[in-house]
Coordinates of C-alpha atoms in Angstrom, one line a residue:
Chain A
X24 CA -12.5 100.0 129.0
X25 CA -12.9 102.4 126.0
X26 CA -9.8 104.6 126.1
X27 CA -8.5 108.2 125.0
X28 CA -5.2 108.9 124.7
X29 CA -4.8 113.6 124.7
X30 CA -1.4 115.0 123.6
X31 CA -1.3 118.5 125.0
X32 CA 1.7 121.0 123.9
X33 CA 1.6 123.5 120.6
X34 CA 4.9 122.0 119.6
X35 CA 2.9 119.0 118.3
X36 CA 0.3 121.6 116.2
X37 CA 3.1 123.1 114.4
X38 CA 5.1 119.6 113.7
X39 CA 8.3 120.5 115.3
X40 CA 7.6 117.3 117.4
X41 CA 6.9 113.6 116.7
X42 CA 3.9 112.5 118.7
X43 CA 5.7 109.2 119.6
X44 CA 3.9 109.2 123.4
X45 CA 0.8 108.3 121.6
X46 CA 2.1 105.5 120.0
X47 CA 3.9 104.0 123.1
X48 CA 0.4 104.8 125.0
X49 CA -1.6 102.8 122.5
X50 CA 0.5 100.2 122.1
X51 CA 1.0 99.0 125.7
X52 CA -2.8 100.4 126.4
X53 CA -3.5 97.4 123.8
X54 CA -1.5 94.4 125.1
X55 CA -2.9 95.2 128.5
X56 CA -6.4 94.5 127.0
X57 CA -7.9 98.5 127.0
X58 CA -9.1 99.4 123.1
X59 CA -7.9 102.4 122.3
X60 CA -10.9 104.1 120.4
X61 CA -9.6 108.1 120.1
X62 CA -6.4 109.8 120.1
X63 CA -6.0 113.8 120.3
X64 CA -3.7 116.2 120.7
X65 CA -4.1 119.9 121.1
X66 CA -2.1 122.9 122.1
X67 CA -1.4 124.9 124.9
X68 CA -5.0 126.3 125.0
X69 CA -7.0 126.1 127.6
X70 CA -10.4 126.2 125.8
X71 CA -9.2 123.9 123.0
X72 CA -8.0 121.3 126.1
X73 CA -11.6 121.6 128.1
X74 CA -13.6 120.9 124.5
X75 CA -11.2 118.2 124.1
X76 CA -11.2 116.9 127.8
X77 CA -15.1 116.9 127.5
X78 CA -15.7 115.2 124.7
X79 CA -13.3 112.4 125.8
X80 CA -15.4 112.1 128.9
X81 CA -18.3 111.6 126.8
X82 CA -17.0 109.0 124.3
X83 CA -14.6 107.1 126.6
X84 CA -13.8 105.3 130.7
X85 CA -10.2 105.7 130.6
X86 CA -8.4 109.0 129.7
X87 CA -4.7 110.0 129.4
X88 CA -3.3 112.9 129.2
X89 CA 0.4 113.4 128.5
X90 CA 2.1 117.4 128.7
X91 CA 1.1 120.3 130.0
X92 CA 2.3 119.9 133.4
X93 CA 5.2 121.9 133.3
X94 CA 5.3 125.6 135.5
X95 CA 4.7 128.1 133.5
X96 CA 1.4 130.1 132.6
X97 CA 1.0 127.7 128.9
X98 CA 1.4 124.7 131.1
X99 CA -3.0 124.1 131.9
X100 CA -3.6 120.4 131.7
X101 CA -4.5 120.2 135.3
X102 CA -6.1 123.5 135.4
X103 CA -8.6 121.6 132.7
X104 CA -8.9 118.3 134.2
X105 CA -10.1 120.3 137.7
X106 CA -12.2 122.4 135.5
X107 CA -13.9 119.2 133.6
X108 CA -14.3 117.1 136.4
X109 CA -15.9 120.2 138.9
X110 CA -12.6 119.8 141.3
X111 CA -10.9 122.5 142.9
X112 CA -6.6 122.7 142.9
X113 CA -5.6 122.2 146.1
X114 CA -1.5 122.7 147.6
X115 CA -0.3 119.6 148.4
X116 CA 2.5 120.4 151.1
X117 CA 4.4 116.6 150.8
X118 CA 4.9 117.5 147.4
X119 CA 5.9 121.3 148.2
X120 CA 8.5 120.1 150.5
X121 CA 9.8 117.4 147.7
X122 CA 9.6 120.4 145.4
X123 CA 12.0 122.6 147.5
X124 CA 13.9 119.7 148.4
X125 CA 14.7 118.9 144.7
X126 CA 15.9 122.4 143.5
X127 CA 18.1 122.6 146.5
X128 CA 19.3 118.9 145.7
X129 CA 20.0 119.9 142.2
X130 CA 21.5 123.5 143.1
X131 CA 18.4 125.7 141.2
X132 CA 17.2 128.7 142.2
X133 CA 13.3 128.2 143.3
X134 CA 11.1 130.2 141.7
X135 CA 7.6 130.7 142.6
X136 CA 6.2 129.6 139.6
X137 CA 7.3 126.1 140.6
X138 CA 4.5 125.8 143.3
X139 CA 2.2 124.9 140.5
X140 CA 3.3 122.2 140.5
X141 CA 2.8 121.2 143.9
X142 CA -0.7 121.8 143.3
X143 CA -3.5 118.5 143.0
X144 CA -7.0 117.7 142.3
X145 CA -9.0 117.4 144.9
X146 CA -9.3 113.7 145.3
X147 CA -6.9 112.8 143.3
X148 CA -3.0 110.8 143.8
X149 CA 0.5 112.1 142.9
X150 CA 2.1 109.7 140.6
X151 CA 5.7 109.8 141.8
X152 CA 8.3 111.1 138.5
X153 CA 11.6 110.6 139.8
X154 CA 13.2 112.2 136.5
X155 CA 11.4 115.5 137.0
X156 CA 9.5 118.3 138.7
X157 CA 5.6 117.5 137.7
X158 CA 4.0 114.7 139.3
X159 CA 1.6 112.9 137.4
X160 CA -2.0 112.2 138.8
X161 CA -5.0 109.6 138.5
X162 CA -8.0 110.7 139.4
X163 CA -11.2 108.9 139.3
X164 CA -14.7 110.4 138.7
X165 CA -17.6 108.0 139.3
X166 CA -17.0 105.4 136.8
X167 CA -13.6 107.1 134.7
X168 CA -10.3 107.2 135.3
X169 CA -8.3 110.1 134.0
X170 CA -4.4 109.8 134.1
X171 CA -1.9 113.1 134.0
X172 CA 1.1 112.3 132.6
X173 CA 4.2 114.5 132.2
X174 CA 5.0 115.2 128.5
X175 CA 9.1 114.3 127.9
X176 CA 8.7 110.5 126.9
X177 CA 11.2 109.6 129.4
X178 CA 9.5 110.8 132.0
X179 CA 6.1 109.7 130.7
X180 CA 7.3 105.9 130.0
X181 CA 8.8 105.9 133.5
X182 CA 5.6 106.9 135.4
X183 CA 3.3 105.1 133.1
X184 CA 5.3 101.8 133.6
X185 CA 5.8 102.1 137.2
X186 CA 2.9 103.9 138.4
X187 CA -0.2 104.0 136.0
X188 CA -0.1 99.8 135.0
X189 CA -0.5 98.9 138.4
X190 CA -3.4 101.0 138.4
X191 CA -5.0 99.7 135.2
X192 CA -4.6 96.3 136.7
X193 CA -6.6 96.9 139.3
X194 CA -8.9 98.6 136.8
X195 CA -8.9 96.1 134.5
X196 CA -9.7 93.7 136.9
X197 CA -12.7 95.2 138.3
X198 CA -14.0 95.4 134.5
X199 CA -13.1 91.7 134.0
X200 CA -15.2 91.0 137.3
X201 CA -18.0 93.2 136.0
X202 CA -18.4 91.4 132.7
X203 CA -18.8 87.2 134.2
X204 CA -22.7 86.2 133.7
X205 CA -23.9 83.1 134.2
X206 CA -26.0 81.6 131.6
X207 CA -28.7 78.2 131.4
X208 CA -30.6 76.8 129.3
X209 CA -29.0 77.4 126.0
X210 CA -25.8 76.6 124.6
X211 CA -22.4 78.8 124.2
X212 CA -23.0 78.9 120.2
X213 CA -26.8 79.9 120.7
X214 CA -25.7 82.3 123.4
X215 CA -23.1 84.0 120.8
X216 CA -25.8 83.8 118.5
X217 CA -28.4 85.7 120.6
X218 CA -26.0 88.5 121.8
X219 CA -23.1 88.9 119.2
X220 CA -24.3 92.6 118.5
Chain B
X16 CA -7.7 129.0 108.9
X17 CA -8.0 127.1 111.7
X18 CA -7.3 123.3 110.8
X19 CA -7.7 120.2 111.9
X20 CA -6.1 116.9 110.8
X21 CA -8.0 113.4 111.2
X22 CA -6.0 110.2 110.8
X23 CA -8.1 107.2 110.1
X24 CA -6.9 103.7 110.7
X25 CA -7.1 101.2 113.5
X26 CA -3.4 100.2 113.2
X27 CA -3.2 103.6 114.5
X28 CA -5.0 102.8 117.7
X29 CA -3.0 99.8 118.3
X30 CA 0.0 101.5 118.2
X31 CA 0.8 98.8 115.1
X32 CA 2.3 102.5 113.2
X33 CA 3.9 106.0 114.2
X34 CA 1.8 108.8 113.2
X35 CA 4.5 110.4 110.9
X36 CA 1.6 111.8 108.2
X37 CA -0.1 114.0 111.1
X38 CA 3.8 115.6 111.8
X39 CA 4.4 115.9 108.0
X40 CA 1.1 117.8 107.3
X41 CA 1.5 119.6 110.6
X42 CA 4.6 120.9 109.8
X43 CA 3.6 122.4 106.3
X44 CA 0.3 123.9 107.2
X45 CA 2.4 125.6 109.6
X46 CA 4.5 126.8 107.4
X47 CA 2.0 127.7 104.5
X48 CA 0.6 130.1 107.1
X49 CA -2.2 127.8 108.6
X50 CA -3.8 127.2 112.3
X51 CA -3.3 123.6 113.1
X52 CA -5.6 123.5 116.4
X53 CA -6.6 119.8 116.4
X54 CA -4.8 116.6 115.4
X55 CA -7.5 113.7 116.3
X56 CA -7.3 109.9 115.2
X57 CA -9.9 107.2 114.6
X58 CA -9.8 103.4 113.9
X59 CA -11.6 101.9 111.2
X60 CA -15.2 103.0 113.0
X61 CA -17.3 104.7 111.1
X62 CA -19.5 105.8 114.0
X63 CA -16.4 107.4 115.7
X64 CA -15.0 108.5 112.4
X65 CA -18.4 110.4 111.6
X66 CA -18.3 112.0 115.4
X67 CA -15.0 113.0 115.0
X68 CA -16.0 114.8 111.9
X69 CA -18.8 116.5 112.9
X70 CA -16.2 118.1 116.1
X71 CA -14.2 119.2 113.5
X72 CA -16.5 120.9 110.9
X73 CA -17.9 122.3 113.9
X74 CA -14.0 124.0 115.0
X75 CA -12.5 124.4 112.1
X76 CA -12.3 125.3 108.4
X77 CA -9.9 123.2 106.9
X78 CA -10.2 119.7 108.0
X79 CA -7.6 117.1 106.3
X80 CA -8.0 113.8 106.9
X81 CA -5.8 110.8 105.8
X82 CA -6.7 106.7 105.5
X83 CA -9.5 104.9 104.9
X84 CA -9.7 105.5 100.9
X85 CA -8.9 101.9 99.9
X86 CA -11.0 99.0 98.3
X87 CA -12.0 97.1 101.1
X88 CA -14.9 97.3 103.8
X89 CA -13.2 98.7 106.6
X90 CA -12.4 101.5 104.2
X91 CA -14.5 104.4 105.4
X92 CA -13.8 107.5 104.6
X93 CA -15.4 109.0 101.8
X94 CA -18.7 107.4 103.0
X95 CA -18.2 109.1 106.3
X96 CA -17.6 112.5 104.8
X97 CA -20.5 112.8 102.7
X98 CA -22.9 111.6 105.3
X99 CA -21.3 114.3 107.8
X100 CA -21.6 116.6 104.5
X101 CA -25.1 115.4 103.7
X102 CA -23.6 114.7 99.9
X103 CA -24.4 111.4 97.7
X104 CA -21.5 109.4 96.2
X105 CA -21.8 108.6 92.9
X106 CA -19.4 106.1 90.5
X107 CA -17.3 108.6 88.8
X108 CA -17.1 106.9 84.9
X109 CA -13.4 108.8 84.2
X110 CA -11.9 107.4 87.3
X111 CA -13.7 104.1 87.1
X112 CA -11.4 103.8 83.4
X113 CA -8.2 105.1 84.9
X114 CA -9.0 102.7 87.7
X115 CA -9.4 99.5 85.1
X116 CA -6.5 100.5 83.0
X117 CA -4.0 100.7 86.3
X118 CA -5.0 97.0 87.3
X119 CA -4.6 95.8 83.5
X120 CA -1.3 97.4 83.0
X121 CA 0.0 96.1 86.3
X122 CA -1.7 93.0 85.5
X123 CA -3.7 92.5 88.7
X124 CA -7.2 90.9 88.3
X125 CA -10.1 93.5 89.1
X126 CA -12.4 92.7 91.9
X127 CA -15.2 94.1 91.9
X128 CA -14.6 95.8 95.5
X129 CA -12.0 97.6 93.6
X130 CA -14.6 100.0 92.0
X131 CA -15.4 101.3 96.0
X132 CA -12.3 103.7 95.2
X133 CA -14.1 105.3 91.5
X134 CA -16.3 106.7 93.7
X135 CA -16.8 110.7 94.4
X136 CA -18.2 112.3 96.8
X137 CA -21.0 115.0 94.9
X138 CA -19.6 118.2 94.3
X139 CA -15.7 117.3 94.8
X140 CA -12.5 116.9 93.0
X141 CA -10.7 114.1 92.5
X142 CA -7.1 114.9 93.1
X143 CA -4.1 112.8 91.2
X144 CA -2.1 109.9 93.2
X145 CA 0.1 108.7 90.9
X146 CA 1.6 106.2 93.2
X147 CA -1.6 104.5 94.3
X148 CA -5.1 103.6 92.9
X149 CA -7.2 105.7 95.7
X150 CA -6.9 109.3 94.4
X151 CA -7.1 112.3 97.0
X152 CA -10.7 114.1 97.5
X153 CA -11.3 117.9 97.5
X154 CA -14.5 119.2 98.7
X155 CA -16.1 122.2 99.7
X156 CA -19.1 123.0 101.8
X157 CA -20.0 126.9 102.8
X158 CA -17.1 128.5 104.2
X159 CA -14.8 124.9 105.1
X160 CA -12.6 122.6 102.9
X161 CA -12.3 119.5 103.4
X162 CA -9.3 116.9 102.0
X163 CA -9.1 113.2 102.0
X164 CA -5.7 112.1 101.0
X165 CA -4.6 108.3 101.2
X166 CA -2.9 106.8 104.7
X167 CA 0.4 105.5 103.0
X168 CA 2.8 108.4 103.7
X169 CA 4.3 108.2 100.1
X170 CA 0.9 108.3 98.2
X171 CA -0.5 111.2 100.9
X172 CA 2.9 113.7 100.6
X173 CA 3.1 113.4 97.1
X174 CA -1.2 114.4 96.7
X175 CA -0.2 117.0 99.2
X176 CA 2.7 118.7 97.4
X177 CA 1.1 118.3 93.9
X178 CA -2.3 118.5 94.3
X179 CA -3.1 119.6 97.8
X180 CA -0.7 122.7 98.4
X181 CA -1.5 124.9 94.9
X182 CA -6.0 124.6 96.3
X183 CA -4.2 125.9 99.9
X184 CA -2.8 128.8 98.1
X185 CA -5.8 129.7 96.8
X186 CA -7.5 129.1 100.0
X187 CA -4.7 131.5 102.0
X188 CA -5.4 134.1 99.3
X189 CA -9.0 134.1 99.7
X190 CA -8.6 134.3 103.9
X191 CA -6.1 137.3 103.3
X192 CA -7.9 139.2 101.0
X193 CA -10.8 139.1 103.2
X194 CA -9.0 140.4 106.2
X195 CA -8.0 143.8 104.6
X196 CA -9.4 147.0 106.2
X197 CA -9.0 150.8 105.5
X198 CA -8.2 152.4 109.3
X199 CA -9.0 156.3 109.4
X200 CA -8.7 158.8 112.2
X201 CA -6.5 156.6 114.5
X202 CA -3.1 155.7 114.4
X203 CA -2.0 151.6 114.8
X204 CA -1.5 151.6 118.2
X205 CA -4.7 152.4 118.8
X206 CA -6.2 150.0 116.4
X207 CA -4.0 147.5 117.8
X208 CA -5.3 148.4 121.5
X209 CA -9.2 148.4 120.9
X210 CA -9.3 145.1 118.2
X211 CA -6.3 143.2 120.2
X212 CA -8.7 140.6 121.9

């Protein structure tokens, strides 16, 4: 599958941060057998994330987002993702109740800004982030995949190891199936031959 | 200006590097006073490469990309600018003898792919790598500038210090001197409240 890999956070557009997610992305992306064909990263802007987010759909099957997901008003990557795939936001009340659960667990006040991020795509899964407060999501339109990832590299590595690669298995698998094609009457070398383009 | 940065090289989409140039160049357009509001990487495609550069002239003003000057084949750079520019490239005879003389006083034999890099794209400015034997490309178009500096991040920060930084300069005093107006009859707040958005 053709793969983009979006960085979303404005601390990547002024350099105070090394975009090392999108190395770790494209490397495993690679050895699990997905080519990498763009990487992007953006700020905090919601109409700079949609332009981006829609283009990728264009150009590519598999899509991963990393930042963004945080609480506040600058955090939008979902917001987009609904927005460029036609979904609605929905509250999810299992991750509510984790939510609430977690700030009591770790003795912080709960502000209300911290709903948003009990909120999902329609259609779409919680990936579960045991190191913090935003979920990520897959969510799958027709034939793409589009995975939310949380932006601290911890976090991201965690969820993308445990939760996204299963995923992509299955994905991958269903390409792999896709692609077998019987051929007779000519050879393998004539085969190449005829479709190596 | 608003600015994007383009990093061209497949080692980039296997994760093979670390994206350090996009962070280095970030960081100083930043500080020169600069909009970074895109940061997109390529492989060695010119297809995607020439996509991604149409995106960006299309966004922005000041596009700087990095990689894909060198000798060989899967070197595309240049070409891909002047086609998304609708410029010629021509052999430039200057740089061609600089180009000769490097080899010969490093005592490399000169291949003939070798001469790929004496090329200009019509209209630019070759800009002085002392450290390497692709030199950095200015060129203008309308209203945008666009840089190509070499991917090894040695080579592309010295180009960008020397050669790159004292054409920004002039570029920033340009923007600025274009964005002074003479307010009468209302006080700053005002002016502030009706041009704020």
């Amino acid at each position: 599958m053709n793969t983009e890999i979006i960085s979303v956070g404005t601390e990547l557009m002024t350099g105070s941060i090394l975009n090392t997610n999108t190395q770790y992305l494209s490397k495993r992306l690679s050895e699990l057998g997905f080519r990498v064909h763009n990487q992007t990263a953006v700020g905090d802007n919601r109409e700079r994330l949609e332009k981006a987010l829609n283009a990728a759909l264009g150009n590519n099957d598999l899509i991963i987002l990393t930042g963004g997901l945080g609480p506040t008003q600058d955090d939008l990557t979902k917001e987009a993702v609904a927005e460029a795939l036609g979904r609605e936001l929905y509250l999810d009340k299992g991750l509510e109740k984790n939510l609430r659960s977690f700030f009591k667990e770790h003795g912080i006040p709960f502000t209300d800004n911290n709903l948003k991020q009990a909120y999902l795509i329609e259609g779409s899964k919680a990936l579960d982030n045991p190191d913090g407060t935003a979920p990520g999501i897959v969510v799958r339109s027709e034939d793409k995949a589009v995975f939310l990832l949380p932006g601290p590299p911890r976090e991201m590595r965690n969820v993308f190891e445990n939760e996204v690669v299963p995923i992509l298995n299955e994905l991958r698998s269903e390409e792999i199936s896709s692609r077998y094609y019987q051929l007779t009457g000519i050879g393998e070398s004539q085969a190449e031959d005829r479709i190596m383009e």
